[in-house]
mmCIF file of C-alpha atoms in Angstrom:
data_model
loop_
_atom_site.group_PDB
_atom_site.id
_atom_site.type_symbol
_atom_site.label_atom_id
_atom_site.label_comp_id
_atom_site.label_asym_id
_atom_site.label_seq_id
_atom_site.Cartn_x
_atom_site.Cartn_y
_atom_site.Cartn_z
ATOM 1 C CA MET A 1 112.581 106.235 75.389
ATOM 2 C CA ILE A 2 111.910 103.346 77.268
ATOM 3 C CA GLN A 3 112.819 103.334 80.922
ATOM 4 C CA HIS A 4 114.366 100.378 82.497
ATOM 5 C CA VAL A 5 113.554 99.805 85.789
ATOM 6 C CA GLY A 6 115.033 97.067 88.025
ATOM 7 C CA ILE A 7 113.449 96.154 91.444
ATOM 8 C CA VAL A 8 115.692 93.937 93.478
ATOM 9 C CA VAL A 9 114.455 91.427 95.675
ATOM 10 C CA PRO A 10 116.098 90.315 99.238
ATOM 11 C CA PRO A 11 114.867 87.159 100.857
ATOM 12 C CA SER A 12 111.631 86.994 102.778
ATOM 13 C CA ALA A 13 110.726 90.308 100.967
ATOM 14 C CA GLN A 14 107.486 92.485 101.398
ATOM 15 C CA ALA A 15 105.655 91.497 98.563
ATOM 16 C CA LEU A 16 103.586 94.953 98.451
ATOM 17 C CA ASP A 17 107.558 96.893 97.973
ATOM 18 C CA ILE A 18 107.948 94.771 94.923
ATOM 19 C CA PHE A 19 104.378 94.787 93.080
ATOM 20 C CA GLY A 20 103.374 98.489 94.272
ATOM 21 C CA PRO A 21 105.692 100.078 92.307
ATOM 22 C CA LEU A 22 105.596 97.489 89.596
ATOM 23 C CA ASP A 23 101.844 98.160 89.276
ATOM 24 C CA VAL A 24 102.472 101.982 89.073
ATOM 25 C CA PHE A 25 104.762 101.689 85.945
ATOM 26 C CA ALA A 26 102.625 99.167 84.186
ATOM 27 C CA GLU A 27 99.662 101.146 84.747
ATOM 28 C CA ALA A 28 101.575 104.031 83.354
ATOM 29 C CA ASN A 29 101.975 102.404 80.309
ATOM 30 C CA ARG A 30 98.718 102.474 79.250
ATOM 31 C CA PHE A 31 98.865 106.177 79.003
ATOM 32 C CA LEU A 32 102.301 106.108 77.165
ATOM 33 C CA PRO A 33 103.274 105.068 73.670
ATOM 34 C CA PRO A 34 105.115 101.944 73.266
ATOM 35 C CA SER A 35 108.443 103.924 72.667
ATOM 36 C CA SER A 36 108.291 105.683 76.248
ATOM 37 C CA HIS A 37 107.168 102.385 78.362
ATOM 38 C CA TYR A 38 108.676 101.372 81.352
ATOM 39 C CA GLN A 39 110.065 98.015 81.302
ATOM 40 C CA SER A 40 110.635 96.222 84.595
ATOM 41 C CA THR A 41 113.062 93.433 85.635
ATOM 42 C CA VAL A 42 112.981 91.618 89.034
ATOM 43 C CA ILE A 43 116.092 90.817 90.364
ATOM 44 C CA GLY A 44 116.635 88.097 93.228
ATOM 45 C CA ILE A 45 119.437 88.309 95.432
ATOM 46 C CA GLU A 46 119.222 84.315 95.576
ATOM 47 C CA PRO A 47 119.698 82.132 92.491
ATOM 48 C CA SER A 48 116.376 80.598 92.956
ATOM 49 C CA SER A 49 112.444 81.680 93.810
ATOM 50 C CA ILE A 50 111.930 84.050 96.762
ATOM 51 C CA ARG A 51 109.255 83.352 99.442
ATOM 52 C CA CYS A 52 107.922 86.703 100.147
ATOM 53 C CA SER A 53 107.036 87.736 103.545
ATOM 54 C CA ASN A 54 103.329 87.161 103.116
ATOM 55 C CA GLY A 55 104.240 83.167 101.948
ATOM 56 C CA ALA A 56 103.896 83.952 98.019
ATOM 57 C CA LEU A 57 106.287 82.584 96.157
ATOM 58 C CA LEU A 58 108.052 85.218 93.381
ATOM 59 C CA GLN A 59 110.630 83.847 90.563
ATOM 60 C CA PRO A 60 112.433 87.057 89.556
ATOM 61 C CA HIS A 61 113.562 87.578 85.997
ATOM 62 C CA ARG A 62 117.261 87.313 86.737
ATOM 63 C CA HIS A 63 119.757 86.738 89.533
ATOM 64 C CA TYR A 64 122.029 89.867 90.143
ATOM 65 C CA SER A 65 125.052 88.204 88.847
ATOM 66 C CA GLU A 66 123.067 88.509 85.603
ATOM 67 C CA ALA A 67 121.723 91.767 85.880
ATOM 68 C CA ASN A 68 124.450 94.205 84.223
ATOM 69 C CA GLU A 69 122.521 96.390 82.156
ATOM 70 C CA VAL A 70 122.188 100.199 82.935
ATOM 71 C CA PHE A 71 118.727 100.970 84.509
ATOM 72 C CA ASP A 72 117.260 104.197 84.446
ATOM 73 C CA LEU A 73 115.779 103.435 87.898
ATOM 74 C CA LEU A 74 117.230 100.911 90.263
ATOM 75 C CA LEU A 75 115.073 100.118 93.549
ATOM 76 C CA VAL A 76 115.871 97.806 96.491
ATOM 77 C CA ALA A 77 112.709 96.522 98.163
ATOM 78 C CA GLY A 78 112.833 96.173 102.093
ATOM 79 C CA GLY A 79 111.033 93.303 104.192
ATOM 80 C CA PRO A 80 110.815 92.202 107.614
ATOM 81 C CA LEU A 81 114.131 90.522 108.250
ATOM 82 C CA VAL A 82 116.122 93.133 105.782
ATOM 83 C CA PRO A 83 117.373 95.581 108.685
ATOM 84 C CA ASN A 84 119.384 92.630 110.374
ATOM 85 C CA GLN A 85 120.218 91.135 107.040
ATOM 86 C CA GLU A 86 123.757 90.616 105.988
ATOM 87 C CA LEU A 87 124.090 90.137 102.464
ATOM 88 C CA SER A 88 127.249 88.900 100.602
ATOM 89 C CA ALA A 89 130.158 91.034 99.500
ATOM 90 C CA ASP A 90 129.594 89.961 96.040
ATOM 91 C CA PHE A 91 125.980 91.619 96.296
ATOM 92 C CA ASN A 92 127.238 94.729 97.610
ATOM 93 C CA ASN A 93 129.954 95.017 95.004
ATOM 94 C CA TRP A 94 127.326 94.722 92.488
ATOM 95 C CA LEU A 95 124.884 96.984 94.003
ATOM 96 C CA ARG A 96 127.446 99.703 94.214
ATOM 97 C CA GLN A 97 128.038 99.123 90.771
ATOM 98 C CA ALA A 98 124.875 98.806 89.509
ATOM 99 C CA SER A 99 123.858 102.096 91.203
ATOM 100 C CA SER A 100 126.585 103.969 90.062
ATOM 101 C CA ARG A 101 125.558 103.102 86.310
ATOM 102 C CA ALA A 102 122.006 103.699 87.022
ATOM 103 C CA THR A 103 120.384 107.004 86.267
ATOM 104 C CA ARG A 104 118.418 106.895 89.533
ATOM 105 C CA PHE A 105 118.749 104.464 92.200
ATOM 106 C CA GLY A 106 117.036 104.293 95.897
ATOM 107 C CA SER A 107 114.815 102.146 97.803
ATOM 108 C CA ILE A 108 111.136 100.852 99.079
ATOM 109 C CA CYS A 109 111.088 100.833 102.930
ATOM 110 C CA ASN A 110 113.529 99.734 104.747
ATOM 111 C CA GLY A 111 115.497 98.278 101.614
ATOM 112 C CA THR A 112 117.597 101.558 102.914
ATOM 113 C CA PHE A 113 119.371 99.085 104.983
ATOM 114 C CA ILE A 114 120.651 97.178 101.988
ATOM 115 C CA LEU A 115 121.834 100.296 100.273
ATOM 116 C CA ALA A 116 123.629 101.385 103.787
ATOM 117 C CA ARG A 117 125.300 98.048 104.254
ATOM 118 C CA ALA A 118 126.650 98.483 100.845
ATOM 119 C CA GLY A 119 128.065 101.977 101.410
ATOM 120 C CA LEU A 120 125.656 103.974 99.438
ATOM 121 C CA LEU A 121 123.941 106.460 102.031
ATOM 122 C CA ALA A 122 126.954 108.047 103.379
ATOM 123 C CA GLY A 123 126.172 111.680 103.913
ATOM 124 C CA LYS A 124 122.703 111.487 102.424
ATOM 125 C CA THR A 125 119.178 112.452 103.579
ATOM 126 C CA VAL A 126 116.871 109.350 103.356
ATOM 127 C CA THR A 127 113.568 108.279 104.770
ATOM 128 C CA THR A 128 112.600 104.651 105.747
ATOM 129 C CA HIS A 129 109.517 102.950 107.689
ATOM 130 C CA TRP A 130 109.175 104.543 110.673
ATOM 131 C CA ASN A 131 109.370 101.782 112.757
ATOM 132 C CA ASP A 132 113.122 101.393 111.549
ATOM 133 C CA ALA A 133 114.047 104.706 111.399
ATOM 134 C CA GLN A 134 116.134 105.077 114.594
ATOM 135 C CA ALA A 135 117.770 102.068 113.840
ATOM 136 C CA LEU A 136 118.837 103.288 110.637
ATOM 137 C CA ALA A 137 119.958 106.372 112.326
ATOM 138 C CA GLU A 138 121.754 104.358 114.797
ATOM 139 C CA LEU A 139 123.456 102.169 111.877
ATOM 140 C CA CYS A 140 124.459 104.882 109.838
ATOM 141 C CA PRO A 141 125.245 108.138 111.990
ATOM 142 C CA ASP A 142 126.135 110.057 108.933
ATOM 143 C CA VAL A 143 122.974 109.754 107.441
ATOM 144 C CA ASN A 144 120.150 112.316 107.763
ATOM 145 C CA VAL A 145 117.196 110.143 108.399
ATOM 146 C CA GLN A 146 113.503 111.626 107.754
ATOM 147 C CA PRO A 147 111.269 109.272 109.511
ATOM 148 C CA ASP A 148 107.953 111.509 108.840
ATOM 149 C CA ARG A 149 108.517 112.059 104.833
ATOM 150 C CA LEU A 150 106.759 109.459 102.541
ATOM 151 C CA TYR A 151 109.576 109.946 100.290
ATOM 152 C CA VAL A 152 113.133 111.713 99.820
ATOM 153 C CA CYS A 153 115.231 112.927 96.699
ATOM 154 C CA ASP A 154 118.775 113.688 97.287
ATOM 155 C CA LYS A 155 120.278 114.020 93.821
ATOM 156 C CA LYS A 156 120.170 110.926 92.063
ATOM 157 C CA LEU A 157 119.074 108.852 95.275
ATOM 158 C CA TYR A 158 115.244 108.016 96.025
ATOM 159 C CA THR A 159 114.198 106.378 99.121
ATOM 160 C CA SER A 160 110.523 105.916 100.277
ATOM 161 C CA ALA A 161 108.803 105.392 103.534
ATOM 162 C CA GLY A 162 106.869 102.137 104.609
ATOM 163 C CA ILE A 163 105.302 99.556 101.861
ATOM 164 C CA THR A 164 102.594 101.645 100.219
ATOM 165 C CA ALA A 165 104.614 104.787 100.198
ATOM 166 C CA GLY A 166 106.728 102.754 97.271
ATOM 167 C CA ILE A 167 103.505 103.576 95.072
ATOM 168 C CA ASP A 168 103.698 107.142 96.586
ATOM 169 C CA LEU A 169 107.464 107.464 95.301
ATOM 170 C CA ALA A 170 106.689 105.694 91.987
ATOM 171 C CA LEU A 171 103.738 108.339 91.096
ATOM 172 C CA PHE A 172 106.381 110.756 91.978
ATOM 173 C CA LEU A 173 109.021 109.298 89.287
ATOM 174 C CA VAL A 174 106.311 109.055 86.550
ATOM 175 C CA ALA A 175 105.425 112.748 87.315
ATOM 176 C CA ILE A 176 108.896 113.629 86.850
ATOM 177 C CA ASP A 177 109.455 111.122 83.838
ATOM 178 C CA GLN A 178 106.218 111.654 82.061
ATOM 179 C CA GLY A 179 104.492 114.685 83.395
ATOM 180 C CA GLN A 180 101.686 115.256 85.855
ATOM 181 C CA ASP A 181 98.558 114.573 83.755
ATOM 182 C CA ILE A 182 100.013 110.908 83.405
ATOM 183 C CA SER A 183 100.788 110.310 86.882
ATOM 184 C CA LEU A 184 97.310 111.477 87.981
ATOM 185 C CA ASN A 185 95.621 108.934 85.117
ATOM 186 C CA THR A 186 97.748 106.445 86.700
ATOM 187 C CA ALA A 187 96.476 107.209 90.079
ATOM 188 C CA LYS A 188 93.146 107.263 89.150
ATOM 189 C CA ARG A 189 93.427 103.685 87.765
ATOM 190 C CA LEU A 190 94.810 102.361 90.997
ATOM 191 C CA ILE A 191 92.501 104.457 93.106
ATOM 192 C CA VAL A 192 94.913 105.976 94.726
ATOM 193 C CA PHE A 193 96.079 109.801 95.672
ATOM 194 C CA THR A 194 98.832 111.002 93.829
ATOM 195 C CA GLN A 195 99.813 113.020 96.883
ATOM 196 C CA ARG A 196 98.905 111.701 100.241
ATOM 197 C CA ALA A 197 98.425 114.025 102.893
ATOM 198 C CA GLY A 198 100.445 114.607 106.040
ATOM 199 C CA GLY A 199 103.510 112.034 106.731
ATOM 200 C CA GLN A 200 104.375 108.818 108.042
ATOM 201 C CA SER A 201 103.807 110.073 111.562
ATOM 202 C CA GLN A 202 100.166 109.628 111.367
ATOM 203 C CA PHE A 203 100.503 106.055 110.818
ATOM 204 C CA SER A 204 102.828 105.229 113.654
ATOM 205 C CA PRO A 205 101.588 104.190 116.879
ATOM 206 C CA TYR A 206 100.809 105.786 119.907
ATOM 207 C CA LEU A 207 103.567 107.384 122.238
ATOM 208 C CA MET A 208 106.858 105.785 122.628
ATOM 209 C CA PRO A 209 107.346 102.514 125.215
ATOM 210 C CA PHE A 210 106.617 104.059 128.809
ATOM 211 C CA LEU A 211 109.114 103.685 131.657
ATOM 212 C CA ASP A 212 108.340 101.551 134.385
ATOM 213 C CA THR A 213 105.834 102.878 136.500
ATOM 214 C CA ASN A 214 107.898 102.640 139.658
ATOM 215 C CA SER A 215 110.607 104.979 138.612
ATOM 216 C CA PRO A 216 110.052 108.524 139.119
ATOM 217 C CA MET A 217 109.946 109.210 135.413
ATOM 218 C CA GLY A 218 107.615 106.656 134.470
ATOM 219 C CA ALA A 219 105.101 107.984 137.550
ATOM 220 C CA VAL A 220 105.206 111.429 135.838
ATOM 221 C CA GLN A 221 104.094 109.659 132.517
ATOM 222 C CA GLN A 222 101.241 108.153 134.075
ATOM 223 C CA HIS A 223 100.531 111.467 135.821
ATOM 224 C CA VAL A 224 100.566 113.168 132.629
ATOM 225 C CA LEU A 225 98.070 110.603 130.822
ATOM 226 C CA ALA A 226 95.705 110.922 133.844
ATOM 227 C CA ASN A 227 95.615 114.610 133.906
ATOM 228 C CA LEU A 228 95.830 115.788 130.335
ATOM 229 C CA ASN A 229 93.459 118.729 130.482
ATOM 230 C CA GLY A 230 95.048 119.898 133.811
ATOM 231 C CA ASP A 231 98.140 121.765 135.150
ATOM 232 C CA LEU A 232 100.693 120.168 133.333
ATOM 233 C CA ARG A 233 103.513 122.851 133.651
ATOM 234 C CA VAL A 234 107.149 121.676 134.346
ATOM 235 C CA GLN A 235 107.113 122.988 138.238
ATOM 236 C CA THR A 236 103.813 120.823 138.738
ATOM 237 C CA LEU A 237 105.597 117.360 137.364
ATOM 238 C CA ALA A 238 108.621 118.361 138.947
ATOM 239 C CA ARG A 239 106.836 118.103 142.148
ATOM 240 C CA VAL A 240 105.270 114.915 141.079
ATOM 241 C CA ALA A 241 108.921 113.569 140.971
ATOM 242 C CA SER A 242 110.125 115.464 143.778
ATOM 243 C CA MET A 243 112.677 116.855 141.946
ATOM 244 C CA SER A 244 113.642 120.496 141.488
ATOM 245 C CA PRO A 245 112.307 121.635 138.171
ATOM 246 C CA ARG A 246 115.834 122.093 136.584
ATOM 247 C CA ASN A 247 117.463 118.494 137.403
ATOM 248 C CA PHE A 248 113.692 117.122 136.691
ATOM 249 C CA THR A 249 114.073 118.485 132.942
ATOM 250 C CA ARG A 250 117.385 117.001 132.341
ATOM 251 C CA VAL A 251 116.473 113.921 133.968
ATOM 252 C CA PHE A 252 113.044 113.423 132.094
ATOM 253 C CA SER A 253 114.589 114.214 128.741
ATOM 254 C CA ARG A 254 117.529 112.062 129.035
ATOM 255 C CA GLU A 255 115.292 108.868 130.233
ATOM 256 C CA THR A 256 112.998 109.533 127.437
ATOM 257 C CA ARG A 257 114.262 111.480 124.674
ATOM 258 C CA VAL A 258 111.891 114.116 124.711
ATOM 259 C CA THR A 259 111.396 117.456 126.915
ATOM 260 C CA PRO A 260 108.406 117.398 129.426
ATOM 261 C CA ALA A 261 106.617 119.861 127.182
ATOM 262 C CA GLU A 262 106.916 117.355 124.249
ATOM 263 C CA PHE A 263 105.782 114.519 125.797
ATOM 264 C CA VAL A 264 102.774 116.654 127.399
ATOM 265 C CA GLU A 265 102.006 117.522 123.647
ATOM 266 C CA LEU A 266 102.458 114.284 122.164
ATOM 267 C CA ALA A 267 100.552 112.372 124.830
ATOM 268 C CA ARG A 268 97.696 115.080 123.935
ATOM 269 C CA VAL A 269 98.014 114.557 120.284
ATOM 270 C CA ASP A 270 97.635 110.655 120.872
ATOM 271 C CA ALA A 271 94.700 110.938 123.095
ATOM 272 C CA ALA A 272 93.063 112.986 120.727
ATOM 273 C CA ARG A 273 93.689 110.380 117.811
ATOM 274 C CA ARG A 274 92.079 107.859 119.660
ATOM 275 C CA LEU A 275 88.924 109.970 120.329
ATOM 276 C CA LEU A 276 88.861 111.259 116.433
ATOM 277 C CA GLU A 277 88.884 107.451 115.513
ATOM 278 C CA GLN A 278 86.500 106.099 117.868
ATOM 279 C CA LYS A 279 84.142 109.234 118.820
ATOM 280 C CA SER A 280 81.949 111.359 117.317
ATOM 281 C CA LYS A 281 82.625 114.194 119.803
ATOM 282 C CA PRO A 282 82.719 117.830 118.155
ATOM 283 C CA ILE A 283 86.482 118.382 117.421
ATOM 284 C CA LYS A 284 86.450 121.255 119.771
ATOM 285 C CA THR A 285 85.111 119.165 122.339
ATOM 286 C CA ILE A 286 87.979 116.743 121.805
ATOM 287 C CA ALA A 287 90.095 119.615 121.956
ATOM 288 C CA VAL A 288 89.422 120.625 125.844
ATOM 289 C CA ASP A 289 89.133 117.159 126.913
ATOM 290 C CA CYS A 290 92.714 116.122 125.890
ATOM 291 C CA GLY A 291 93.953 119.484 127.250
ATOM 292 C CA PHE A 292 94.579 121.845 124.488
ATOM 293 C CA ARG A 293 93.266 125.506 124.618
ATOM 294 C CA ASP A 294 90.659 125.374 122.194
ATOM 295 C CA GLY A 295 89.668 123.696 118.708
ATOM 296 C CA GLN A 296 92.334 125.964 116.778
ATOM 297 C CA HIS A 297 95.100 125.040 118.801
ATOM 298 C CA MET A 298 94.795 121.287 118.412
ATOM 299 C CA ARG A 299 94.371 122.428 114.695
ATOM 300 C CA ASP A 300 97.629 123.587 114.629
ATOM 301 C CA VAL A 301 99.387 121.099 116.954
ATOM 302 C CA PHE A 302 98.081 118.589 114.535
ATOM 303 C CA ARG A 303 99.390 120.179 111.341
ATOM 304 C CA ARG A 304 102.839 120.494 112.766
ATOM 305 C CA CYS A 305 102.736 117.168 114.174
ATOM 306 C CA LEU A 306 100.907 114.874 111.795
ATOM 307 C CA GLY A 307 100.890 117.050 108.619
ATOM 308 C CA VAL A 308 96.744 117.009 108.548
ATOM 309 C CA SER A 309 94.278 118.534 110.816
ATOM 310 C CA PRO A 310 91.948 116.778 113.206
ATOM 311 C CA GLN A 311 89.364 116.741 110.351
ATOM 312 C CA GLN A 312 91.512 115.001 107.853
ATOM 313 C CA TYR A 313 92.806 112.282 110.525
ATOM 314 C CA ARG A 314 89.400 111.813 111.457
ATOM 315 C CA ALA A 315 88.115 110.854 107.941
ATOM 316 C CA SER A 316 91.181 108.648 107.234
ATOM 317 C CA PHE A 317 91.098 106.673 110.322
ATOM 318 C CA ARG A 318 87.723 106.639 111.836
ATOM 319 C CA VAL A 319 86.673 103.317 113.104
ATOM 320 C CA VAL A 320 84.175 101.789 110.738
ATOM 321 C CA ASP A 321 81.007 100.603 111.935
ATOM 322 C CA ALA A 322 80.152 97.110 110.271
ATOM 323 C CA THR A 323 76.532 97.443 110.891
ATOM 324 C CA HIS A 324 76.376 100.723 109.085
ATOM 325 C CA ALA A 325 78.822 99.786 106.119
ATOM 326 C CA ASP A 326 77.472 99.980 102.667
ATOM 327 C CA ILE A 327 77.133 95.923 102.242
ATOM 328 C CA VAL A 328 74.472 94.413 99.750
ATOM 329 C CA ARG A 329 73.297 91.595 101.753
#
């Protein structure tokens, strides 16, 4: 049967949130009989054309008030302004009704905030762009936000992580609808992976913002960064802060939202990430330089924190030297 897909587009939408999934479904149609094709409808929240965040103008197929059909899949796109956007009560009411009628519904990137403000996430497990995960968790304390997942399925609700993760979600849905072979062939056409290694954490920036270096906890953070392969036990860090180990652990955890041990591990991982991106040093040398016991210890921590090995991380994020790039001059 034809699969009816609706993609809801907010003002200043991220274009790739829209066109990534649309292209997956369009490419999947190449391998499907007409009776099983995906039929996509772009639904505007505003009545006129929409200027995407990259400046492109998009003319939706119809306004939401005219989209009263039952969708097999209804997705809401995100955009830079979406986390702080308040949409009309009429739209929120339409979205609730349309989602209840749809076989499946969900969001791309921070389109989760639109679902949240329409009251569609209560008690659910979701993901969103790593940069917006904390804000979503604060907006919806009853929602289980998974910041490292590329996509999450909770019954008929499907949410994806940031931007290109909408492609991952769409390929996953094609696999459910049409089988793994169709999803794989579609991925090959688009030159993407059907299943990327790791989660969002490998794309997120380095350590959380640091505290004021003039504060005791800020001084400890700086000490950690300057002594990654040194003695960074709690007792040592407590002496840097001139506190007892127990009081230091309590204050540090409160002010940084991670324990001292977690901060040390994150600092070592981030230092290793930089070296893997920028240097050709052997893995075991980087491991020792960054304070890991050995190469195996660093591999174990990378797998746990980032979902990929150091070798996989280097292959994905190594800085390209333009002088050695494969360029025809």
